[in-house]
C-alpha positions as semicolon CSV with decimal commas, in nm:
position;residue;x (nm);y (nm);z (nm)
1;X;1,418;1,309;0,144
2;X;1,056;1,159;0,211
3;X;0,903;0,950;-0,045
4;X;0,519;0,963;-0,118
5;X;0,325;0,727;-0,375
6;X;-0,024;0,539;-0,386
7;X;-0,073;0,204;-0,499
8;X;-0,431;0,184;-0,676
9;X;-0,562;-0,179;-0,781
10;X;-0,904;-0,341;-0,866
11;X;-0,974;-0,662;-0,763
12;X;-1,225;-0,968;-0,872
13;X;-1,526;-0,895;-0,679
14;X;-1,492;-1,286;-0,531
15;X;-1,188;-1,184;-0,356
16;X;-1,253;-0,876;-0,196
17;X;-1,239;-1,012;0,166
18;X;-0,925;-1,182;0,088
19;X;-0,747;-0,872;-0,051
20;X;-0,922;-0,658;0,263
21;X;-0,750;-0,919;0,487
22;X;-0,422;-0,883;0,337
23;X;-0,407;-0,502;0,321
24;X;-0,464;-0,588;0,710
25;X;-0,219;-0,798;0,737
26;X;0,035;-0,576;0,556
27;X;0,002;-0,264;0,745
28;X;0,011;-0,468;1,069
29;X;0,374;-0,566;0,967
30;X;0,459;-0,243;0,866
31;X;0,311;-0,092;1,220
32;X;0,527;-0,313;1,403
33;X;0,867;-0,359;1,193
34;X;0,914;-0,071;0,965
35;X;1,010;0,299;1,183
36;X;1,093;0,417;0,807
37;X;0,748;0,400;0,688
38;X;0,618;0,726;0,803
39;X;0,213;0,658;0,649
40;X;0,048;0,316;0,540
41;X;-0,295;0,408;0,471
42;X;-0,494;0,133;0,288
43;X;-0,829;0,216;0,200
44;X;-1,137;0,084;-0,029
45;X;-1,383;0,240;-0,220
46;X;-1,703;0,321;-0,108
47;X;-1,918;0,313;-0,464
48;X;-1,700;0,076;-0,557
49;X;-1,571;-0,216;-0,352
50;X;-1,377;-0,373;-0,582
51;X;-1,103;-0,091;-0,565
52;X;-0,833;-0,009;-0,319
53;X;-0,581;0,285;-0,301
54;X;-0,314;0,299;-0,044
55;X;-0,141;0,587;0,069
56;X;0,284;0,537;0,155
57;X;0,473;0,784;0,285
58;X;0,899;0,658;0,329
59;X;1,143;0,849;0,521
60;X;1,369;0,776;0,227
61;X;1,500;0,568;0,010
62;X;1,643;0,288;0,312
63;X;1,219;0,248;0,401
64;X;1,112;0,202;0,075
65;X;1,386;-0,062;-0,002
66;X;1,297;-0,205;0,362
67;X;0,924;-0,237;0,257
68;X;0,941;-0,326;-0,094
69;X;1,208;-0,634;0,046
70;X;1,005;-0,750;0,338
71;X;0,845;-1,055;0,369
72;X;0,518;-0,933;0,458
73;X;0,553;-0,755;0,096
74;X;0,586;-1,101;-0,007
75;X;0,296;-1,209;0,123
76;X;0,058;-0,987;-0,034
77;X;0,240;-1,006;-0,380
78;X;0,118;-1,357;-0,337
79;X;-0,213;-1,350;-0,235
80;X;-0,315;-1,015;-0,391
81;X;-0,148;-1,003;-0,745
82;X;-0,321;-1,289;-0,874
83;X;-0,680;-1,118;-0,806
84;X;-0,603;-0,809;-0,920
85;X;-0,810;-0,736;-1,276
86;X;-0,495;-0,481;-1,397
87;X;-0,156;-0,434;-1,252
88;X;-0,111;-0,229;-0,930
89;X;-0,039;0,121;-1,052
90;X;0,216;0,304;-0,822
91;X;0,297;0,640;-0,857
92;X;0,505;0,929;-0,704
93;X;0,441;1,220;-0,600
94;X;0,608;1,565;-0,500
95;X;0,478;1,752;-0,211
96;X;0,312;2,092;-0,311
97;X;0,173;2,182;0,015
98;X;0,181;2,020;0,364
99;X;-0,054;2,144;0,677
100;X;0,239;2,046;0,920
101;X;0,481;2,288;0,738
C-alpha cells in the first residue's frame, strides 16, 4: 500500500539558499537511487520564503524505510535541521480521491 505525507519546515531567513540547495540535493538522490519513491516534490513558498513543504509519495513501507535510511537523508538532517526555526512536521495522509483512478 502507497504511502503519502508532507514534510513542512521554516527556516532562518540567512539560510534559505542553503536549505534550497539541499532540498536539491536530496531529490537528486532520490531521482537516481530510490525506484520506491513514487513523488519527491520539494517546494517553497512564494509570500513566504522562509517555508518549504515537500510532497512524498512511497510505494510502501520498503521506500520509506529506504529513504528515511539513506545517506542522502543524512545529509540534509545535517545541514537542514539545525536551521530550521521548529521541527519538521510530517504527516500522513489517506487518499480520498485520485485523477489517475
Amino acid at each position: 500500500m502507497s504511502i503519502y505525507m508532507t514534510a513542512r519546515f521554516r527556516v532562518k531567513r540567512h539560510a534559505i539558499e542553503k536549505c534550497r540547495q539541499a532540498l536539491k540535493d536530496l531529490v537528486a538522490h532520490v531521482r537516481d537511487n530510490e525506484p520506491c519513491t513514487i513523488v519527491y516534490l520539494a517546494q517553497q513558498e512564494i509570500a513566504d520564503p522562509t517555508r518549504f513543504l515537500s510532497i512524498l509519495i512511497f510505494e510502501n513501507e520498503t521506500g520509506l524505510l529506504l529513504h528515511r535510511n539513506s545517506p542522502a537523508s543524512a545529509r540534509f538532517v545535517e545541514t537542514v535541521y539545525p536551521e530550521t526555526l521548529d521541527p519538521i512536521e510530517f504527516t500522513e495522509y489517506n487518499v480520498v480521491a485520485d485523477r489517475n483512478e
